[in-house]
Amino acid sequence: MRSFVLAVCVLTFVFSATAQINLNQGLVAYYPFSGDVKDHSGNNNHGTILGNPVLVNDKDGNSNSAYKFNGNGDHIWVKDHPTLRPDTAMTIAAWVYCEDFSSWNIVVSKRAVHNGSPWNSYILYASGTAGSPQNWGFGIASSKTQTHFAIDNATAQTGKWIHLVGIYEKSPSATTTGGDNTQVLQNVRVYVDCEMVAQEQASGSIYYTDSSLRIGMAIPGPSKQYFKGKLDEIRIYNRALNEVEINALCKQQFTQSLEETTSKELDVKVYPNPAGSEFFVQCENIENITFSAYDFAGKQIFYNERIENNMINVDALSNGVYYFQFYNNKDKSSTTKKIIINN
């Protein structure tokens, strides 16, 4: 996980030199696992830890920034909510470190029926059974009797971090191009490390009940439908991400083009600047204000964070120039300040 969370306000990210993308659009749940299981999409789909998942280093070596699951009971439970029921399109993305095949390696499951067909409304997982080689896959149910799965032919990777994406799109309109070949995308698709590895036809809207969302589990019990390994940066969208957006997430090549701005509606003063391990923020109605932060290259560092006691702690940041964007959640105004960190 990165030490930030995606915001409620609209941010425009830049991928490569020309493509404009917005990775906040349609985000209904986001779990960066930055020390907790809170949803940072703004929809309050917070998780509850069951079993004993433990915080560990993420793929970039940041401490307490991913969760490790034991494959035998550990999971995160999220109460059902309308925002977790995308209808005709959705995306699940996650960073995944699978240790072995001793469990079913369920990444995310929105259960439909506890112990019967169609089992899951949607599921991102390793297809197969506990104790046998498995294959990354994604599937949805379009009715009580209809399920649709896209499953990679290759055996799932173990002992390494991979980026995994599952997509359902009732009416695909995009194409994917490889060299001189253009291929119409099908409805259910799965991507491993930026590459589409499987797709299948499907139809209809996703079938739902009021069952919960589970991270690291499908159902409890001796069948071992859990995940064994580490999970991080789980995102759920109510739309199908395109391949530019998938590449941006997978390759972490999304940045924010920023400059210092002022706003009559949101007058923010920050001091001291340059700052050491912390700086203070002065503005009216500070209880309504959240902030996001970006380094000089435009990479997001914090997202949608609250200001505690009129102070922002930056002790963990390296020395350099950062842009802090302050956002009023009431009137939607924003102001960006350039802060120099020298601690």
Short mmCIF file of C-alpha atoms in Angstrom, two decimals:
data_model
loop_
_atom_site.label_atom_id
_atom_site.label_comp_id
_atom_site.label_asym_id
_atom_site.label_seq_id
_atom_site.Cartn_x
_atom_site.Cartn_y
_atom_site.Cartn_z
CA MET A 1 0.00 0.00 0.00
CA ARG A 2 1.02 3.59 -0.41
CA SER A 3 0.73 5.94 2.53
CA PHE A 4 -2.24 7.79 1.05
CA VAL A 5 -5.89 7.31 0.21
CA LEU A 6 -7.95 8.33 -2.79
CA ALA A 7 -10.07 11.41 -2.30
CA VAL A 8 -13.70 12.43 -2.50
CA CYS A 9 -12.80 15.49 -4.55
CA VAL A 10 -12.15 15.19 -8.27
CA LEU A 11 -8.47 14.87 -9.11
CA THR A 12 -7.09 14.58 -12.61
CA PHE A 13 -4.09 12.33 -13.02
CA VAL A 14 -1.65 12.40 -15.90
CA PHE A 15 -0.41 9.15 -17.46
CA SER A 16 2.48 9.38 -19.90
CA ALA A 17 2.61 12.61 -21.84
CA THR A 18 -0.94 12.99 -23.05
CA ALA A 19 -3.58 10.70 -21.55
CA GLN A 20 -5.81 12.25 -18.90
CA ILE A 21 -7.32 9.84 -16.38
CA ASN A 22 -9.34 10.16 -13.19
CA LEU A 23 -8.81 7.25 -10.82
CA ASN A 24 -11.37 8.63 -8.36
CA GLN A 25 -14.28 8.36 -10.77
CA GLY A 26 -16.57 5.51 -9.77
CA LEU A 27 -14.46 4.48 -6.76
CA VAL A 28 -16.86 2.89 -4.26
CA ALA A 29 -14.37 1.31 -1.85
CA TYR A 30 -10.64 1.75 -1.33
CA TYR A 31 -8.50 -0.08 1.24
CA PRO A 32 -4.89 1.16 1.22
CA PHE A 33 -4.27 -0.72 4.51
CA SER A 34 -2.25 2.17 5.91
CA GLY A 35 -2.36 0.81 9.45
CA ASP A 36 -6.08 -0.04 9.43
CA VAL A 37 -8.96 -1.46 7.38
CA LYS A 38 -10.82 1.78 6.77
CA ASP A 39 -12.39 2.60 3.43
CA HIS A 40 -10.84 5.79 2.07
CA SER A 41 -13.16 6.25 -0.91
CA GLY A 42 -15.46 8.48 1.12
CA ASN A 43 -18.28 5.90 1.17
CA ASN A 44 -17.54 4.61 4.69
CA ASN A 45 -17.42 0.94 3.68
CA HIS A 46 -15.04 0.29 6.56
CA GLY A 47 -13.82 -3.21 7.31
CA THR A 48 -13.82 -5.32 10.46
CA ILE A 49 -10.89 -7.64 11.15
CA LEU A 50 -11.81 -11.27 11.90
CA GLY A 51 -9.19 -13.81 12.84
CA ASN A 52 -5.74 -12.30 13.14
CA PRO A 53 -4.50 -10.65 9.92
CA VAL A 54 -1.29 -8.80 10.78
CA LEU A 55 0.17 -5.60 9.38
CA VAL A 56 3.40 -6.16 7.44
CA ASN A 57 5.63 -4.35 4.96
CA ASP A 58 4.11 -3.60 1.57
CA LYS A 59 5.80 -4.34 -1.74
CA ASP A 60 7.80 -1.10 -1.48
CA GLY A 61 9.09 -1.91 2.02
CA ASN A 62 6.79 0.51 3.88
CA SER A 63 6.05 -0.84 7.35
CA ASN A 64 2.50 -1.56 8.57
CA SER A 65 1.22 -1.01 5.04
CA ALA A 66 -0.26 -4.36 3.95
CA TYR A 67 -2.09 -7.22 5.67
CA LYS A 68 -0.90 -10.81 5.91
CA PHE A 69 -3.55 -13.57 6.05
CA ASN A 70 -2.92 -17.07 7.39
CA GLY A 71 -5.18 -18.95 4.96
CA ASN A 72 -7.19 -20.46 7.81
CA GLY A 73 -9.67 -17.96 9.24
CA ASP A 74 -8.07 -14.55 8.75
CA HIS A 75 -10.23 -12.15 6.76
CA ILE A 76 -11.81 -8.69 6.67
CA TRP A 77 -15.59 -8.36 6.77
CA VAL A 78 -17.42 -5.40 5.22
CA LYS A 79 -21.14 -4.83 5.76
CA ASP A 80 -23.32 -4.86 2.66
CA HIS A 81 -24.13 -1.44 1.22
CA PRO A 82 -25.73 -0.27 -2.04
CA THR A 83 -22.43 1.25 -3.16
CA LEU A 84 -20.91 -2.26 -3.09
CA ARG A 85 -23.43 -3.48 -5.66
CA PRO A 86 -22.31 -2.18 -9.07
CA ASP A 87 -24.96 -3.08 -11.60
CA THR A 88 -23.75 -3.30 -15.19
CA ALA A 89 -20.02 -2.60 -14.83
CA MET A 90 -17.34 -2.92 -12.15
CA THR A 91 -13.63 -3.30 -11.47
CA ILE A 92 -11.69 -4.85 -8.60
CA ALA A 93 -7.95 -4.13 -8.41
CA ALA A 94 -5.47 -5.37 -5.79
CA TRP A 95 -1.83 -6.01 -5.09
CA VAL A 96 -1.52 -9.68 -4.20
CA TYR A 97 1.25 -11.85 -2.72
CA CYS A 98 0.19 -15.50 -2.69
CA GLU A 99 2.37 -17.73 -0.52
CA ASP A 100 1.20 -21.16 -1.71
CA PHE A 101 -1.85 -23.18 -2.77
CA SER A 102 -2.76 -24.64 0.63
CA SER A 103 -5.99 -22.57 0.62
CA TRP A 104 -8.35 -21.36 -2.13
CA ASN A 105 -6.72 -17.91 -2.16
CA ILE A 106 -9.81 -15.72 -2.29
CA VAL A 107 -8.84 -12.05 -2.73
CA VAL A 108 -12.27 -10.33 -2.67
CA SER A 109 -15.73 -11.90 -2.59
CA LYS A 110 -19.18 -10.30 -2.48
CA ARG A 111 -21.20 -13.27 -1.35
CA ALA A 112 -24.59 -14.00 -2.95
CA VAL A 113 -25.69 -17.20 -1.19
CA HIS A 114 -23.90 -18.52 1.87
CA ASN A 115 -23.92 -22.18 0.95
CA GLY A 116 -25.41 -22.64 -2.50
CA SER A 117 -25.63 -21.39 -6.06
CA PRO A 118 -24.74 -18.81 -7.34
CA TRP A 119 -22.30 -18.56 -4.42
CA ASN A 120 -20.78 -15.12 -5.22
CA SER A 121 -22.13 -11.95 -6.81
CA TYR A 122 -18.52 -11.22 -7.77
CA ILE A 123 -15.21 -12.78 -6.84
CA LEU A 124 -11.52 -12.11 -7.53
CA TYR A 125 -9.59 -15.22 -6.66
CA ALA A 126 -7.30 -18.09 -7.60
CA SER A 127 -9.45 -20.71 -9.33
CA GLY A 128 -8.92 -24.27 -8.21
CA THR A 129 -8.97 -26.15 -4.94
CA ALA A 130 -6.83 -26.09 -1.83
CA GLY A 131 -3.70 -28.19 -2.26
CA SER A 132 -3.61 -28.03 -6.07
CA PRO A 133 -2.14 -25.52 -8.56
CA GLN A 134 -4.46 -22.56 -9.11
CA ASN A 135 -5.14 -19.92 -11.75
CA TRP A 136 -6.05 -16.26 -11.27
CA GLY A 137 -9.63 -15.51 -12.18
CA PHE A 138 -12.62 -13.20 -11.85
CA GLY A 139 -16.29 -14.02 -12.02
CA ILE A 140 -19.78 -12.60 -11.58
CA ALA A 141 -23.32 -13.95 -11.22
CA SER A 142 -25.97 -12.49 -13.53
CA SER A 143 -28.84 -14.45 -11.96
CA LYS A 144 -29.51 -17.20 -9.43
CA THR A 145 -28.46 -19.74 -12.04
CA GLN A 146 -26.03 -17.90 -14.35
CA THR A 147 -22.35 -17.36 -13.52
CA HIS A 148 -19.54 -16.16 -15.77
CA PHE A 149 -15.79 -16.53 -15.18
CA ALA A 150 -12.58 -15.45 -16.90
CA ILE A 151 -9.68 -17.62 -15.73
CA ASP A 152 -6.02 -17.43 -16.72
CA ASN A 153 -4.56 -20.56 -18.28
CA ALA A 154 -1.22 -20.03 -16.54
CA THR A 155 -0.60 -21.20 -12.99
CA ALA A 156 -0.87 -18.38 -10.47
CA GLN A 157 2.42 -16.90 -9.33
CA THR A 158 3.49 -17.51 -5.73
CA GLY A 159 6.16 -15.85 -3.61
CA LYS A 160 5.98 -12.48 -5.38
CA TRP A 161 3.80 -9.38 -5.53
CA ILE A 162 1.54 -9.19 -8.59
CA HIS A 163 -1.14 -6.69 -9.60
CA LEU A 164 -4.51 -8.34 -10.19
CA VAL A 165 -7.58 -6.78 -11.85
CA GLY A 166 -11.04 -8.20 -12.52
CA ILE A 167 -13.57 -6.39 -14.72
CA TYR A 168 -17.19 -6.85 -15.69
CA GLU A 169 -18.70 -4.68 -18.41
CA LYS A 170 -22.20 -5.46 -19.69
CA SER A 171 -21.67 -3.55 -22.93
CA PRO A 172 -17.97 -3.40 -23.85
CA SER A 173 -17.24 -0.71 -26.37
CA ALA A 174 -13.45 -0.66 -26.19
CA THR A 175 -10.89 -2.64 -28.11
CA THR A 176 -7.44 -3.80 -27.14
CA THR A 177 -4.62 -3.60 -29.63
CA GLY A 178 -1.53 -5.77 -29.77
CA GLY A 179 0.79 -4.95 -32.63
CA ASP A 180 -1.30 -5.04 -35.83
CA ASN A 181 -4.14 -6.95 -34.14
CA THR A 182 -7.28 -5.32 -32.78
CA GLN A 183 -9.56 -7.40 -30.56
CA VAL A 184 -13.02 -6.52 -29.28
CA LEU A 185 -13.11 -6.83 -25.50
CA GLN A 186 -15.52 -9.34 -23.96
CA ASN A 187 -17.60 -8.80 -20.84
CA VAL A 188 -15.62 -10.54 -18.08
CA ARG A 189 -11.87 -9.95 -18.03
CA VAL A 190 -8.91 -10.57 -15.75
CA TYR A 191 -5.53 -8.81 -15.87
CA VAL A 192 -2.24 -9.90 -14.28
CA ASP A 193 0.57 -7.35 -14.07
CA CYS A 194 -1.03 -5.03 -16.63
CA GLU A 195 -1.74 -7.77 -19.18
CA MET A 196 -5.18 -9.16 -19.99
CA VAL A 197 -4.79 -12.92 -19.52
CA ALA A 198 -8.39 -14.12 -19.97
CA GLN A 199 -11.82 -12.91 -21.03
CA GLU A 200 -15.26 -14.46 -21.45
CA GLN A 201 -18.65 -13.44 -22.75
CA ALA A 202 -21.48 -12.70 -20.32
CA SER A 203 -24.72 -10.73 -20.21
CA GLY A 204 -27.12 -9.09 -17.79
CA SER A 205 -26.77 -7.14 -14.58
CA ILE A 206 -24.93 -8.53 -11.57
CA TYR A 207 -27.16 -10.51 -9.19
CA TYR A 208 -27.04 -9.47 -5.51
CA THR A 209 -28.33 -10.34 -2.08
CA ASP A 210 -27.61 -8.50 1.18
CA SER A 211 -24.60 -10.70 1.98
CA SER A 212 -21.38 -9.04 3.06
CA LEU A 213 -18.18 -8.22 1.20
CA ARG A 214 -15.22 -10.32 2.32
CA ILE A 215 -11.51 -9.63 1.81
CA GLY A 216 -9.38 -12.75 2.07
CA MET A 217 -12.32 -15.15 2.30
CA ALA A 218 -15.41 -16.50 0.50
CA ILE A 219 -17.01 -18.73 3.16
CA PRO A 220 -15.71 -19.99 6.51
CA GLY A 221 -15.11 -23.62 7.27
CA PRO A 222 -12.93 -26.61 6.45
CA SER A 223 -13.01 -26.03 2.67
CA LYS A 224 -10.30 -23.39 3.27
CA GLN A 225 -11.83 -20.68 1.08
CA TYR A 226 -9.42 -18.11 2.51
CA PHE A 227 -6.33 -16.30 1.27
CA LYS A 228 -2.80 -17.21 2.34
CA GLY A 229 -0.33 -14.38 1.87
CA LYS A 230 -0.41 -10.59 1.70
CA LEU A 231 -2.95 -8.19 0.23
CA ASP A 232 -2.77 -4.45 -0.35
CA GLU A 233 -4.28 -1.48 -2.22
CA ILE A 234 -7.70 -3.00 -2.83
CA ARG A 235 -10.00 -0.85 -4.97
CA ILE A 236 -13.57 -1.45 -6.11
CA TYR A 237 -15.15 0.66 -8.86
CA ASN A 238 -18.68 0.86 -10.23
CA ARG A 239 -17.30 1.12 -13.76
CA ALA A 240 -14.91 -0.76 -16.00
CA LEU A 241 -11.43 0.76 -15.97
CA ASN A 242 -9.83 1.05 -19.39
CA GLU A 243 -6.39 -0.31 -20.18
CA VAL A 244 -4.68 3.06 -19.73
CA GLU A 245 -6.10 3.26 -16.21
CA ILE A 246 -5.16 -0.35 -15.45
CA ASN A 247 -1.60 0.36 -16.56
CA ALA A 248 -1.53 3.49 -14.41
CA LEU A 249 -2.47 1.48 -11.32
CA CYS A 250 -0.26 -1.47 -12.15
CA LYS A 251 2.84 0.50 -13.08
CA GLN A 252 2.18 3.24 -10.51
CA GLN A 253 2.74 5.85 -13.19
CA PHE A 254 -0.04 8.20 -12.17
CA THR A 255 0.90 11.71 -11.11
CA GLN A 256 -0.80 14.99 -10.35
CA SER A 257 0.04 18.15 -12.27
CA LEU A 258 0.05 20.81 -9.56
CA GLU A 259 0.82 24.43 -8.92
CA GLU A 260 0.21 26.66 -5.96
CA THR A 261 -3.31 28.14 -6.00
CA THR A 262 -5.42 30.43 -3.83
CA SER A 263 -9.15 30.64 -3.30
CA LYS A 264 -11.36 33.37 -1.86
CA GLU A 265 -13.68 30.68 -0.53
CA LEU A 266 -10.88 28.76 1.20
CA ASP A 267 -8.20 30.97 2.73
CA VAL A 268 -5.52 28.69 4.19
CA LYS A 269 -2.37 29.81 6.00
CA VAL A 270 0.43 27.33 6.76
CA TYR A 271 3.43 27.89 9.03
CA PRO A 272 6.33 27.49 9.43
CA ASN A 273 7.36 27.10 5.81
CA PRO A 274 9.98 25.62 5.37
CA ALA A 275 8.70 23.08 7.89
CA GLY A 276 10.47 20.53 10.03
CA SER A 277 8.66 17.46 11.33
CA GLU A 278 5.29 19.26 11.37
CA PHE A 279 3.53 22.43 10.32
CA PHE A 280 0.36 24.20 11.37
CA VAL A 281 -2.74 25.08 9.39
CA GLN A 282 -4.97 28.09 10.00
CA CYS A 283 -8.35 28.49 8.30
CA GLU A 284 -12.02 28.89 9.12
CA ASN A 285 -14.17 25.81 9.70
CA ILE A 286 -11.13 23.56 9.79
CA GLU A 287 -13.34 20.63 10.85
CA ASN A 288 -14.67 20.57 7.25
CA ILE A 289 -11.22 20.53 5.67
CA THR A 290 -9.30 17.52 4.38
CA PHE A 291 -5.97 17.48 2.58
CA SER A 292 -4.08 15.51 -0.02
CA ALA A 293 -0.35 15.83 -0.69
CA TYR A 294 1.98 15.26 -3.63
CA ASP A 295 5.73 15.23 -4.01
CA PHE A 296 7.51 17.49 -6.50
CA ALA A 297 7.17 14.86 -9.24
CA GLY A 298 3.40 14.84 -8.72
CA LYS A 299 3.12 11.44 -6.99
CA GLN A 300 0.39 11.27 -4.37
CA ILE A 301 1.63 10.93 -0.78
CA PHE A 302 -1.49 11.55 1.32
CA TYR A 303 -5.12 11.55 0.34
CA ASN A 304 -8.29 12.90 1.97
CA GLU A 305 -6.71 13.12 5.41
CA ARG A 306 -8.16 15.05 8.35
CA ILE A 307 -6.23 17.85 10.07
CA GLU A 308 -5.74 17.01 13.73
CA ASN A 309 -5.27 19.84 16.25
CA ASN A 310 -4.52 22.32 13.42
CA MET A 311 -1.30 20.41 12.70
CA ILE A 312 0.02 18.10 9.98
CA ASN A 313 2.83 15.69 10.86
CA VAL A 314 5.36 15.30 8.03
CA ASP A 315 8.11 13.58 10.01
CA ALA A 316 8.00 10.54 7.70
CA LEU A 317 8.59 12.61 4.54
CA SER A 318 12.02 13.10 3.00
CA ASN A 319 13.33 16.62 2.62
CA GLY A 320 12.05 18.35 -0.48
CA VAL A 321 9.19 20.27 -2.06
CA TYR A 322 5.59 19.08 -1.67
CA TYR A 323 2.19 20.38 -2.69
CA PHE A 324 -0.61 20.18 -0.13
CA GLN A 325 -4.12 20.49 -1.54
CA PHE A 326 -6.75 21.54 1.01
CA TYR A 327 -10.38 20.75 0.25
CA ASN A 328 -13.58 22.05 1.88
CA ASN A 329 -16.04 19.17 1.96
CA LYS A 330 -18.98 21.55 2.43
CA ASP A 331 -18.65 24.09 -0.40
CA LYS A 332 -16.16 22.02 -2.52
CA SER A 333 -13.59 24.85 -2.68
CA SER A 334 -9.88 24.04 -2.68
CA THR A 335 -6.49 25.69 -2.23
CA THR A 336 -3.02 24.30 -2.92
CA LYS A 337 0.08 25.31 -0.95
CA LYS A 338 3.71 24.55 -1.74
CA ILE A 339 5.51 23.34 1.40
CA ILE A 340 9.26 22.84 1.76
CA ILE A 341 10.18 20.04 4.16
CA ASN A 342 13.56 20.32 5.85
CA ASN A 343 13.70 18.15 8.93
#
